[in-house]
XYZ file of C-alpha atoms in Angstrom:
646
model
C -69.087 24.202 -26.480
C -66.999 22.591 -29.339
C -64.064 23.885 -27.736
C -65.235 22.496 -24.416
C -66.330 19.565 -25.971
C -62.446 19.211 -27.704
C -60.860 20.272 -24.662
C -62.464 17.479 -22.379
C -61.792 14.577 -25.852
C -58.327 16.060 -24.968
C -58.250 15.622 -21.120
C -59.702 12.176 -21.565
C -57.301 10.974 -23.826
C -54.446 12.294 -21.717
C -56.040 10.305 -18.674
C -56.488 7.515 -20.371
C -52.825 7.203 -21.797
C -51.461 7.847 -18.596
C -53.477 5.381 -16.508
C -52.200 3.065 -19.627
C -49.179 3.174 -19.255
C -49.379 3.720 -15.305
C -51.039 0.547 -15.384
C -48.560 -0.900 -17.946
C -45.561 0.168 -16.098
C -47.134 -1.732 -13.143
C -47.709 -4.717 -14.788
C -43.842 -4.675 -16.279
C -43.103 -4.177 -12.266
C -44.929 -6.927 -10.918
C -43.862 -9.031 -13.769
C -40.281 -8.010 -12.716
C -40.966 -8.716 -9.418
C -42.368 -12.189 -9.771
C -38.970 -12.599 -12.029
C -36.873 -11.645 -8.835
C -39.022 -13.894 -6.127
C -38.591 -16.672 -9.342
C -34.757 -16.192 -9.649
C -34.449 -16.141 -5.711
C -36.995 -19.152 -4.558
C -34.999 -21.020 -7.519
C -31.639 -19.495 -6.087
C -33.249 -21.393 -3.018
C -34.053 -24.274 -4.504
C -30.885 -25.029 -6.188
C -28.816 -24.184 -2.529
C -31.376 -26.591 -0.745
C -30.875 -29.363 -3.790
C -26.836 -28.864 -4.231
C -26.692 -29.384 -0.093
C -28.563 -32.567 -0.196
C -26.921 -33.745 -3.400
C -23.894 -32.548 -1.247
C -24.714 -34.198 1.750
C -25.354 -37.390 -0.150
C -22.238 -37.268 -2.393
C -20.240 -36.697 1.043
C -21.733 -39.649 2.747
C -21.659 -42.402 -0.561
C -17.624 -40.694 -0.702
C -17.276 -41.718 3.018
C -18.604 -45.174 2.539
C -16.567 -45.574 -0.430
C -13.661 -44.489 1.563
C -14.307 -46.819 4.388
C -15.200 -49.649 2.017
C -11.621 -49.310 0.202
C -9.644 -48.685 3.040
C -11.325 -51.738 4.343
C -10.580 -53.939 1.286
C -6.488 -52.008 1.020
C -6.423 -53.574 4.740
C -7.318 -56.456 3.629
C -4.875 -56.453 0.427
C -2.482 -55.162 2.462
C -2.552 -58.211 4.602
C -2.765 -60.370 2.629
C -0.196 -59.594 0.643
C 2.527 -59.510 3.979
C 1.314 -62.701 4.388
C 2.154 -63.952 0.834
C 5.436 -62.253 1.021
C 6.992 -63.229 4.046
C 5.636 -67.303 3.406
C 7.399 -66.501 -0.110
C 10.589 -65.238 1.743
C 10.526 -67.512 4.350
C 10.526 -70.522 1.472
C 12.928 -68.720 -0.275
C 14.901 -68.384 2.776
C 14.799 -72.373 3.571
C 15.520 -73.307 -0.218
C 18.318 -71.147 0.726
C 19.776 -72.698 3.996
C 21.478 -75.529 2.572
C 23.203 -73.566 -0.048
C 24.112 -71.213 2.002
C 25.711 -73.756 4.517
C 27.675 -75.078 1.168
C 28.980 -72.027 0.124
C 29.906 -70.772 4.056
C 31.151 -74.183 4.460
C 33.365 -73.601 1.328
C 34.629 -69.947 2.518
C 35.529 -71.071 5.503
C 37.605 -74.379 3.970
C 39.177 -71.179 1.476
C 40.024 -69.249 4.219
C 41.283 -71.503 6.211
C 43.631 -73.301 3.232
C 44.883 -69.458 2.676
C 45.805 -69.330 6.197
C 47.395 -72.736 6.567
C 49.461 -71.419 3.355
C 50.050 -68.023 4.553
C 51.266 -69.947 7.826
C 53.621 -72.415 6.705
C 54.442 -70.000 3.862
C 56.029 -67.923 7.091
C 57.380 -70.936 8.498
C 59.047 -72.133 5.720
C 60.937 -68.315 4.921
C 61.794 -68.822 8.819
C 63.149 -72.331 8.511
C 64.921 -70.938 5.031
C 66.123 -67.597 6.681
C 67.655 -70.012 10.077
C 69.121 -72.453 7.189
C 70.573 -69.885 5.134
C 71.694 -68.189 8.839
C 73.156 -71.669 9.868
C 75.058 -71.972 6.528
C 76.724 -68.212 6.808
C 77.555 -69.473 10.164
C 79.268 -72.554 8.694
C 80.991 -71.025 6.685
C 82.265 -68.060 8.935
C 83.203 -71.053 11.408
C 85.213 -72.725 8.574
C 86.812 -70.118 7.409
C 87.867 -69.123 11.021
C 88.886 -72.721 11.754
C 91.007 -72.540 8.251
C 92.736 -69.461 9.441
C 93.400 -70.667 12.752
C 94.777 -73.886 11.424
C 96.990 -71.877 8.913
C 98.234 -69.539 12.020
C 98.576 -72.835 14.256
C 100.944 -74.549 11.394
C 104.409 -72.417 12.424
C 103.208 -69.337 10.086
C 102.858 -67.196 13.240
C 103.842 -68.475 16.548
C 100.749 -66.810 18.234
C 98.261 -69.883 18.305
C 98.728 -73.589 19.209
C 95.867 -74.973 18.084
C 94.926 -78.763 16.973
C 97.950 -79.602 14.208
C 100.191 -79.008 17.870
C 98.058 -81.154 19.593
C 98.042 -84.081 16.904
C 102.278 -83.396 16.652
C 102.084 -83.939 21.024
C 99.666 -86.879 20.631
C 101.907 -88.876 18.522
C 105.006 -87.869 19.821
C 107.544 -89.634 21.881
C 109.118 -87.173 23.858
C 110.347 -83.684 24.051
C 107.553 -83.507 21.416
C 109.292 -84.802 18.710
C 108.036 -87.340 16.604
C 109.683 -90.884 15.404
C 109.362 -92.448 11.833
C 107.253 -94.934 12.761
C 104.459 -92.783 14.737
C 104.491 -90.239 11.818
C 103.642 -94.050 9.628
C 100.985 -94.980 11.932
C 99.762 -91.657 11.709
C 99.392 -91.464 8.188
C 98.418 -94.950 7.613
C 94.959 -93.825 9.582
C 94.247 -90.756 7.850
C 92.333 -92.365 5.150
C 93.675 -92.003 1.471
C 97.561 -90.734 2.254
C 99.615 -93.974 2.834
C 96.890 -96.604 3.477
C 94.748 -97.681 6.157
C 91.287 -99.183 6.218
C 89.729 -96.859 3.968
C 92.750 -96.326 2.218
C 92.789 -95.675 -1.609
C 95.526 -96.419 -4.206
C 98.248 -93.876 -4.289
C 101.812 -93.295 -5.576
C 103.333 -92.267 -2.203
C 104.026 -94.979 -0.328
C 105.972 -96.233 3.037
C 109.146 -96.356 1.178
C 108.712 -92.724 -0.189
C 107.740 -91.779 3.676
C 110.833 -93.098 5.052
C 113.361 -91.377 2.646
C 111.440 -88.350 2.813
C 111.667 -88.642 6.480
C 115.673 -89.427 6.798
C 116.220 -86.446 4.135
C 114.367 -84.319 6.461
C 115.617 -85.609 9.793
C 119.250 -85.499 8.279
C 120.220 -88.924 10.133
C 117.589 -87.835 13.583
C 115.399 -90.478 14.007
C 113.173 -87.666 15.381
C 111.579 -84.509 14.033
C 110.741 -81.162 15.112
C 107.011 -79.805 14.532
C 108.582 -77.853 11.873
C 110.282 -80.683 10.099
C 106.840 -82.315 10.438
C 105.476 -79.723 8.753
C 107.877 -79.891 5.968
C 107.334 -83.638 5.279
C 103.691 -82.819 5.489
C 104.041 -80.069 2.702
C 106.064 -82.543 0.670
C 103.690 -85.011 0.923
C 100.720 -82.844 0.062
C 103.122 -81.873 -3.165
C 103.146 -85.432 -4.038
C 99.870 -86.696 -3.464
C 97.197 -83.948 -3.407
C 98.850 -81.911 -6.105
C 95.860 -81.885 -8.329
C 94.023 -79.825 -5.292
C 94.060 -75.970 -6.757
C 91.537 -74.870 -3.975
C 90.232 -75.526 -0.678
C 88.175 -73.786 2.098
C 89.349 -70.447 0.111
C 92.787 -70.886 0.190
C 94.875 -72.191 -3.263
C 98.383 -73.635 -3.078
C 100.002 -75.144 -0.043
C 97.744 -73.520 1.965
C 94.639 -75.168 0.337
C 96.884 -78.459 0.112
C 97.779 -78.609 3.354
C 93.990 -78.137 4.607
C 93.031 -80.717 2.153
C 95.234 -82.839 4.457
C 94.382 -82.318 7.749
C 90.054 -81.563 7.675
C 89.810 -84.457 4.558
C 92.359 -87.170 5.726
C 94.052 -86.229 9.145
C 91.312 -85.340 11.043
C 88.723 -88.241 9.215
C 91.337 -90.676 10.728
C 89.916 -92.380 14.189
C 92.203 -90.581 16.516
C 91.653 -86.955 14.782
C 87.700 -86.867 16.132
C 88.906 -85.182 19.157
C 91.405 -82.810 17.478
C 88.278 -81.792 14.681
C 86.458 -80.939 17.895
C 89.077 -79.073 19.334
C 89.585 -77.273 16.589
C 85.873 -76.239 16.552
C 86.163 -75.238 20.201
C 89.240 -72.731 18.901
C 87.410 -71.325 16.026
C 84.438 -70.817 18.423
C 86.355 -68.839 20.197
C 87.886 -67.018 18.458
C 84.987 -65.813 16.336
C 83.717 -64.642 19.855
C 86.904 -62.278 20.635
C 86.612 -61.076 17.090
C 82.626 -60.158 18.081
C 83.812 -58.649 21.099
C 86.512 -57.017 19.513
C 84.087 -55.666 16.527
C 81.634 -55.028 19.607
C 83.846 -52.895 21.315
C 85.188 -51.243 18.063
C 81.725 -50.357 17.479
C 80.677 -48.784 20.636
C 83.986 -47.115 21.106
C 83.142 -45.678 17.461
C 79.222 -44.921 18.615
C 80.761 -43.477 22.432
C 83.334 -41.098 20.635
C 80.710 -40.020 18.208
C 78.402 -39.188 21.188
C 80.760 -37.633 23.118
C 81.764 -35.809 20.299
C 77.783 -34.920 19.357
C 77.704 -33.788 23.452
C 80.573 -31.366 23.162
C 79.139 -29.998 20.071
C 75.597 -29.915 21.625
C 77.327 -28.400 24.782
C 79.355 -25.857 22.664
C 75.725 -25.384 20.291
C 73.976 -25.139 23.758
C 76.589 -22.453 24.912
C 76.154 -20.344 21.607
C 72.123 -20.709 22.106
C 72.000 -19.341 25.050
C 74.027 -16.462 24.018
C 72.160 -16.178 21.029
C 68.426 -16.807 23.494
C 69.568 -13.997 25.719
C 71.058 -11.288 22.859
C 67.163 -12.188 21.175
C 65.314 -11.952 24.332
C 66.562 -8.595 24.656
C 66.008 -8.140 20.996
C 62.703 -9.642 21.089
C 61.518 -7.466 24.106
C 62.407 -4.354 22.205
C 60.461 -5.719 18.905
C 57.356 -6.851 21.244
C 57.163 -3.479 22.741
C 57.570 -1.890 19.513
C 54.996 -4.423 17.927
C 52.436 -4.010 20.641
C 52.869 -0.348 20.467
C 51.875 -1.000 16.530
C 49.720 -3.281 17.376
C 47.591 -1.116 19.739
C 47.495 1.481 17.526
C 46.277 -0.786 14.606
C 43.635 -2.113 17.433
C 42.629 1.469 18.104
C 42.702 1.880 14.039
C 40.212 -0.598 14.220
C 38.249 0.545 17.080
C 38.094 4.284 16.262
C 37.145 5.964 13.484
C 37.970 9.622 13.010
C 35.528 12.231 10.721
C 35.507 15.471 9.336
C 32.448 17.517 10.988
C 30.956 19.097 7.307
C 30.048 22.424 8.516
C 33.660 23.801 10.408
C 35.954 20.689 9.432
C 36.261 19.819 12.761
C 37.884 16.412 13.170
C 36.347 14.405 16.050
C 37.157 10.462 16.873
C 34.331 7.917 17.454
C 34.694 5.081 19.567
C 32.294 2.255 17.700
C 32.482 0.080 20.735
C 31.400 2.744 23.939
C 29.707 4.625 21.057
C 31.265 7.805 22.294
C 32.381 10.986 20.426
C 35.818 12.640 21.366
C 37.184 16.294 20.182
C 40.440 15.319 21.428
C 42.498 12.945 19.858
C 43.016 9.408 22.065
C 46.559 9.439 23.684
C 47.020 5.581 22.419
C 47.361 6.980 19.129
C 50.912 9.106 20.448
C 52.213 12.254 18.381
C 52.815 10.641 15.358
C 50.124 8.434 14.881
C 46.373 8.388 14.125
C 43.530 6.593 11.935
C 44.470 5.868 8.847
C 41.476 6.406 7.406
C 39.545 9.874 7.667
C 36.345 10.528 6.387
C 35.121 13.614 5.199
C 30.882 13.365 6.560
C 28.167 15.298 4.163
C 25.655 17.285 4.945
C 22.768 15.022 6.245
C 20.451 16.153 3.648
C 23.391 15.586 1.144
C 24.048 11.986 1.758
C 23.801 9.692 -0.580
C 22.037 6.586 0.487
C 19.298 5.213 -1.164
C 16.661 3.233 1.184
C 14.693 0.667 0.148
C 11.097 1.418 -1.252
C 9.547 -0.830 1.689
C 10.843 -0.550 5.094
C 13.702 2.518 4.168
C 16.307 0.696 5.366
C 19.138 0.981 3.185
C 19.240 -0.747 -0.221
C 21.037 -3.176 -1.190
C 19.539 -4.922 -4.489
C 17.981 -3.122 -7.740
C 15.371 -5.043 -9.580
C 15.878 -3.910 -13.040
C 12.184 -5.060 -13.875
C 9.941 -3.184 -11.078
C 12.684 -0.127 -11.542
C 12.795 -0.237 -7.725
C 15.408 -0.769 -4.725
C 14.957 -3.229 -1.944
C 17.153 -4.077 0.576
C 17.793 -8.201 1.057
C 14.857 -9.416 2.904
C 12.194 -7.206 1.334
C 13.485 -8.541 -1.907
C 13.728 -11.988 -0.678
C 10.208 -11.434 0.452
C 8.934 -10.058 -2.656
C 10.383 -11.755 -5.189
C 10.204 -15.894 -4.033
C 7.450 -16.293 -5.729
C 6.070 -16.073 -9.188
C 6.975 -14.143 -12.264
C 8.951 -12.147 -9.948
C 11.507 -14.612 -9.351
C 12.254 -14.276 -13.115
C 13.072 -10.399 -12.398
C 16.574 -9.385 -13.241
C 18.603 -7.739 -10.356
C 21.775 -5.870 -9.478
C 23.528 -5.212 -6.879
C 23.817 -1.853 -5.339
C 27.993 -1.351 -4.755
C 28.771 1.176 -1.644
C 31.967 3.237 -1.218
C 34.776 1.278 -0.608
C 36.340 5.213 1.148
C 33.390 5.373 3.707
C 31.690 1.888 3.876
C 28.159 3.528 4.303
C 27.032 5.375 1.541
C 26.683 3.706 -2.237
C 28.811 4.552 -4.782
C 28.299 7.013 -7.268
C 30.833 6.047 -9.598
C 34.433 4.182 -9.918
C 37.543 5.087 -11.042
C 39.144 2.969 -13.097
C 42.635 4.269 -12.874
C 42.755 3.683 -9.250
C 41.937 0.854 -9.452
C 44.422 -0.623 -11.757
C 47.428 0.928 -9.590
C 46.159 -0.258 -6.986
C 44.260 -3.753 -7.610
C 41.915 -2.881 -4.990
C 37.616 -1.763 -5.768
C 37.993 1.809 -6.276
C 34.160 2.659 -5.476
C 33.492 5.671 -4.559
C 30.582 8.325 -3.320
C 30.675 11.936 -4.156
C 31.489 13.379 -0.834
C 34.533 10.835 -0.487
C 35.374 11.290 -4.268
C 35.542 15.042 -3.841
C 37.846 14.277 -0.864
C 40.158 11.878 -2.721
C 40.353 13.420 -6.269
C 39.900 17.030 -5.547
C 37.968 19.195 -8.297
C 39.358 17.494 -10.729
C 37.036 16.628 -13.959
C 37.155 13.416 -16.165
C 38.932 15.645 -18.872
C 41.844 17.595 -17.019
C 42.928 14.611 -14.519
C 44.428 11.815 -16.615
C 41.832 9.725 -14.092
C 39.190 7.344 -16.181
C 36.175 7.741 -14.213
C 33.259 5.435 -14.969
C 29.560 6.735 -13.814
C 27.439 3.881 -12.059
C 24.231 6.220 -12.142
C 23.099 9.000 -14.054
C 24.015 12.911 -12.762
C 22.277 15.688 -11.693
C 21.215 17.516 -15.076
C 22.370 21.310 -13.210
C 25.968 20.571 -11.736
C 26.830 17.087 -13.854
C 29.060 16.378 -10.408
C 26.585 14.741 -8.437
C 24.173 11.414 -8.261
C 20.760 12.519 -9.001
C 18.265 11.873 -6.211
C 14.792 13.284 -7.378
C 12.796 13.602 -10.668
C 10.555 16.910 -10.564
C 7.646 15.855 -12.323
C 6.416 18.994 -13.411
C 9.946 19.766 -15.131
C 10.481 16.211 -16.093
C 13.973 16.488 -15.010
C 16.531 14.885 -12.076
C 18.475 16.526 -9.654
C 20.845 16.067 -6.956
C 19.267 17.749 -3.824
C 21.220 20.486 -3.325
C 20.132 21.886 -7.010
C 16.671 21.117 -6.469
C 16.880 23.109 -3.450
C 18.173 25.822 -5.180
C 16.120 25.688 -8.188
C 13.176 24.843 -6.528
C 13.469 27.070 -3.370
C 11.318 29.813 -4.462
C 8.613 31.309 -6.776
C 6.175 28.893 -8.198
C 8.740 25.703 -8.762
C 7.525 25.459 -4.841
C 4.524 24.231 -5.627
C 5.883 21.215 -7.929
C 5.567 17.778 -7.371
C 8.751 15.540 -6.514
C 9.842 11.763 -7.124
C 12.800 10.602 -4.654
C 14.966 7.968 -7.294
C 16.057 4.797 -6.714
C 19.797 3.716 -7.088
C 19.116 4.972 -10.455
C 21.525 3.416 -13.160
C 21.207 3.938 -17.010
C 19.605 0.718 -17.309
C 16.716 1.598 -14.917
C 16.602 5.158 -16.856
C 16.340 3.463 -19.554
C 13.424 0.726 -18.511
C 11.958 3.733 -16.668
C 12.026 5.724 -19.916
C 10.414 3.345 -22.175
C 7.765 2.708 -19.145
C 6.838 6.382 -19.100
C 6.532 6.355 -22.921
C 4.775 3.203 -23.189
C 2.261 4.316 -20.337
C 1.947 7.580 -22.048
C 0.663 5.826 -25.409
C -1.252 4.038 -22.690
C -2.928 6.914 -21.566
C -3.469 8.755 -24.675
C -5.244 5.565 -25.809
C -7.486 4.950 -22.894
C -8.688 8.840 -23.116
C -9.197 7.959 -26.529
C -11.117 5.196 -25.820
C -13.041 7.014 -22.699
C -13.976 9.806 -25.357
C -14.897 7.214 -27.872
C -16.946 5.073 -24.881
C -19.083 8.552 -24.015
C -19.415 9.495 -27.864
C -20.890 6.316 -28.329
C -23.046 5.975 -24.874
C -24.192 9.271 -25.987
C -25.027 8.286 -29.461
C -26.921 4.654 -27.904
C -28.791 6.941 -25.343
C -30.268 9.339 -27.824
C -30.617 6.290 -29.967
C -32.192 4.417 -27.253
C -34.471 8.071 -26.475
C -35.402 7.875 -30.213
C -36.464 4.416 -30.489
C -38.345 5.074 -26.680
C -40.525 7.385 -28.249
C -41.232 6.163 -31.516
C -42.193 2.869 -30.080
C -44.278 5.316 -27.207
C -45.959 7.186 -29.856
C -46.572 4.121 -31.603
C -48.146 2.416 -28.906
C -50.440 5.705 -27.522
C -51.340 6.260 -31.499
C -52.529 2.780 -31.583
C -54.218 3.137 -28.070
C -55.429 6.338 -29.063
C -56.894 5.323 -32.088
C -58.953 2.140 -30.089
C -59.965 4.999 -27.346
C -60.817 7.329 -30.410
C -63.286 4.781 -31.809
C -64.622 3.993 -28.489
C -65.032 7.959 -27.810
C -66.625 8.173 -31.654
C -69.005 5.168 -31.008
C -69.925 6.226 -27.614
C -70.046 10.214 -28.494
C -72.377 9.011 -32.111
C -74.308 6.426 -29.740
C -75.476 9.646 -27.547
C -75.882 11.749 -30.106
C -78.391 9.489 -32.134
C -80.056 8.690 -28.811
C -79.911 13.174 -28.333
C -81.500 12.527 -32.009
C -84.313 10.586 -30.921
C -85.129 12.259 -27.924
C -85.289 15.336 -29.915
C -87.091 14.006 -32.764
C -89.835 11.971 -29.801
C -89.768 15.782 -28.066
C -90.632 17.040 -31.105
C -93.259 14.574 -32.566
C -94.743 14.690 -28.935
C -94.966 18.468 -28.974
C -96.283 18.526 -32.977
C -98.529 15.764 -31.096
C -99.546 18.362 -28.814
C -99.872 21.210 -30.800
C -101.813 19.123 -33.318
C -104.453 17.895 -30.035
C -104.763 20.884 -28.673
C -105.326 22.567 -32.047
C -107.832 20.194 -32.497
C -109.394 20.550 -28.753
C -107.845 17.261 -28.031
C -105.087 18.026 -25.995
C -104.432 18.221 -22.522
C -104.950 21.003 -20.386
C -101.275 21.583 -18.499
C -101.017 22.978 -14.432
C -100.042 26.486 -15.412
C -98.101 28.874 -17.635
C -94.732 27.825 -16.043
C -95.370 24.540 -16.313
C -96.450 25.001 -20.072
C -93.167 26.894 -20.562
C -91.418 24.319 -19.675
């Protein structure tokens, strides 16, 4: 019974912590609950008040908008209307001015034109003067000449001093005493006259000098006349040194006739006459010097005709020896030229596997085994180009749409060709990225170079970029130490054969190949099942960025492992210490609910067995009661034995 008795305490108390905490789990629930429905009818709430706050910040916005665009309107009228009355003052303040100063321009331009005008017609008026005086003068100096020819020193003109000898004559034309008086007496400043002037040659001299010369004639010849008239000009004008260009008698003697002679009122007409001969004579002299000139200008063209004739002869010898010279060179030249346009327009290839040449035609895009017959015997491309194996070629694509590369971006360790990188890399940090360009072969144009050679270059000034295929072609076996050629890697070798571009990293090796090693190496066994990485355009530069990536993200790793192990150390440490402090505070809580449900069970378990007490102790006073009666005859008599039993 104790046992029972300890066994049920022990049921209870089980049942009663579990509908505890059963019921203390579902009050946490609900209160959780009610937490959610708070947090989402406030969730509610707040979307409801920020749409109407919303609404209402949207609308006071729009009237605020309207209302200022209404007043910048407004402004904005108002202030056209200010500026153009301002400019339109302005602009009448202005008029008058402006009238001034235009009025003034046009008064300056106008003065600089009159100038510029009579600036012309005064170097016109100064050029016909100055053209009028060389005239004079030519005119007097032909007149002077003409005179001087007319006076008996040549015989071939009979000019005015003949006419003046006839005019005064008697007859035969020779001249008395007293005509030659009366001539002199009107030339003004010789004998005398009207205008005549004191002089010490006289009438008297005249007539002795005339006898002397007449030798007892009382006539004389034009060429005595002259002779008196020299003597005379001895006597009177012999201070005259020059005159009209002419010194001596000359000059004396036209000193006499254009300053006395012809001044005299009978010598008008002679002057004139003597203008008329000078006149024309400076016309035959023009036409002389005219036909002089085109007799010089005819013979010199006739002369430039024969020689253009005789040139024109020798050109046509020459035109027809260089046609036939040029038609040779032409066909010659178009033969070169065709084959340079079939250079151009085929390109001829070395088939890897056989070495059988075979000529493409880029243009029809059709293969021929047979060489073309514009190329003749001795002729073909110029260029020949030795193909790889297809799996051997070395062209790196571009890591987004495999075209080929063109561009290395030394910062994402990558190739791109120019419009993924263009793409990629216009915007943000990437635009700072630092690129290179990718080279190809300069020998086959479609593959990128592997590396350059440095002495062919030089001897050659041209880019000496080459692939490996072509480089094999061009240089042979030959090895950087044994050739005398400088060759210059552009990206890092195959670790196996050190003669090729590497192509692939095997990440389980941690090495790069060229494909045909990796091929071999990896063809069989277990080194099937490894892992591959196909390179970029891999230069030193990226090998090295690539390296200290690798090591930097293998610190990486190692440290977030680290951290991962550290992060479930310690989630396993807060779990058990989270377990620990569960049930401590549990067996906290069910000790101190245990103990209240103890005392209840104690009170209520003491409470029945006082009342068990009582009862007993009634029972028994009620059956000593009994006893005691029915010992004494007192008692009641019960129904029966059974009953009495009981």
């Amino acid at each position: 019974d104790h046992n029972q008795a300890k066994k049920t305490r022990k049921e209870m108390k089980e049942f009663v912590a579990l509908s505890t905490q059963r019921k203390f789990r579902g009050f946490c629930h609900q209160r959780n609950l009610k937490i959610k429905l708070d947090n989402k009818n406030a969730i509610l709430i707040q979307k409801v008040t920020r749409g109407f706050l919303g609404r209402q910040h949207t609308k006071k916005m729009a009237s605020e908008y309207a209302a200022s665009t209404v007043i910048q309107n407004y402004i904005a009228k108002h202030h056209r209307r200010h500026i153009k009355e301002y400019h339109t003052k302005e602009a009448e303040k202005g008029y008058e001015p402006a009238a001034k100063i235009q009025a003034q321009i046009r008064k300056y331009i106008s003065v600089s034109r009159t100038e510029k005008i009579r600036s012309r017609v005064r170097t016109d008026a100064e050029l016909s003067l100055a053209a009028q005086k060389v005239e004079r003068f030519c005119r007097e100096r032909a007149s002077s000449r003409l005179l001087l020819y007319s006076l008996g020193r040549t015989l071939k003109y009979n000019g005015a001093m003949q006419a003046l000898f006839n005019h005064w004559s008697t007859s035969y034309n020779k001249l008395d005493c007293s005509a030659l008086v009366k001539m002199l007496k009107e030339a003004p400043g010789v004998l005398g006259g009207k205008k005549s002037r004191k002089s010490n040659f006289n009438v008297t001299d005249l007539d002795l000098l005339f006898a002397k010369k007449s030798r007892g004639v009382k006539t004389v010849t034009f060429k005595q006349f002259l002779e008196i008239l020299d003597d005379i000009n001895y006597s009177v004008f012999s201070g005259v040194l020059e005159c009209r260009g002419h010194t001596g008698s000359d000059g004396r003697m036209l000193e006499m006739v254009f300053n006395h002679l012809f001044l005299a009122e009978s010598g008008n007409k002679f002057r004139e006459l003597q203008g008329e001969i000078s006149i024309s004579f400076m016309g035959r002299k023009a036409t002389i010097i005219q036909n002089t000139f085109r007799c010089y200008a005819s013979k010199n063209i006739l002369g430039r005709l024969k020689d253009q004739k005789c040139q024109q002869g020798k050109h046509d010898l020459l035109a027809f020896l260089s046609i036939k010279i040029q038609r040779v060179v032409r066909v010659y030249l178009s033969r070169i030229k065709a084959i340079e346009l079939a250079q151009s327009l085929y390109h001829k290839y070395i088939e890897p596997g056989r070495n059988r040449p075979y000529w493409f035609n880029k243009k029809r895009k059709s293969v021929s085994w047979n060489k073309p017959k514009i190329f003749g015997p001795h002729a073909d491309c110029v260029h020949v180009l030795h193909l790889p194996h297809w799996h051997l070629e070395f062209i790196c694509t571009c890591s987004q749409c495999q075209e080929p590369a063109s561009v290395n971006c030394l910062s994402c360790h990558d190739s791109f060709c120019e419009v993924c990188f263009s793409a990629i890399h216009s915007s943000g940090n990437r635009t700072k990225h630092k690129t290179q360009k990718i080279p190809f072969c300069s020998k086959c144009g479609y593959q990128h170079a592997s590396r350059v050679c440095i002495s062919c270059a030089a001897s050659s000034l041209l880019s000496s970029y080459f692939c490996d295929v072509c480089f094999e072609h061009t240089h042979g076996s030959r090895k950087n130490e044994n050739d005398g050629h400088v060759i210059q890697w552009l990206v890092l070798t195959c670790v196996e054969c050190k003669i090729a571009a590497a192509r692939c990293r095997c990440l389980s090796c941690d090495d790069i190949f060229c494909k045909g090693c990796f091929e071999k190496i990896h063809g069989h066994g277990n080194r099937l099942k490894h892992k591959i990485e196909t390179l970029p355009y891999y230069t030193e530069t990226i090998h090295r960025h690539k390296e200290s990536w690798i090591r930097v993200k293998r610190r990486l790793d190692q440290q977030h492992a680290s951290e991962i192990v550290e992060a479930r150390m310690a989630q396993k440490v807060t779990i058990a210490s989270a377990v620990r402090i569960q049930s401590i505070w549990r067996g906290c809580r069910d000790r101190h609910n245990g103990k209240l449900f103890m005392k209840q069970e104690r009170k209520l378990t003491r409470d029945e067995w006082g009342a068990q007490k009582m009862q007993e102790r009634l029972h028994n006073e009620k059956k000593i009661k009994t006893r005691f009666l029915a010992m004494a005859g007192f008692g009641k008599v019960l129904g029966g034995k059974k009953k009495l039993q009981q």
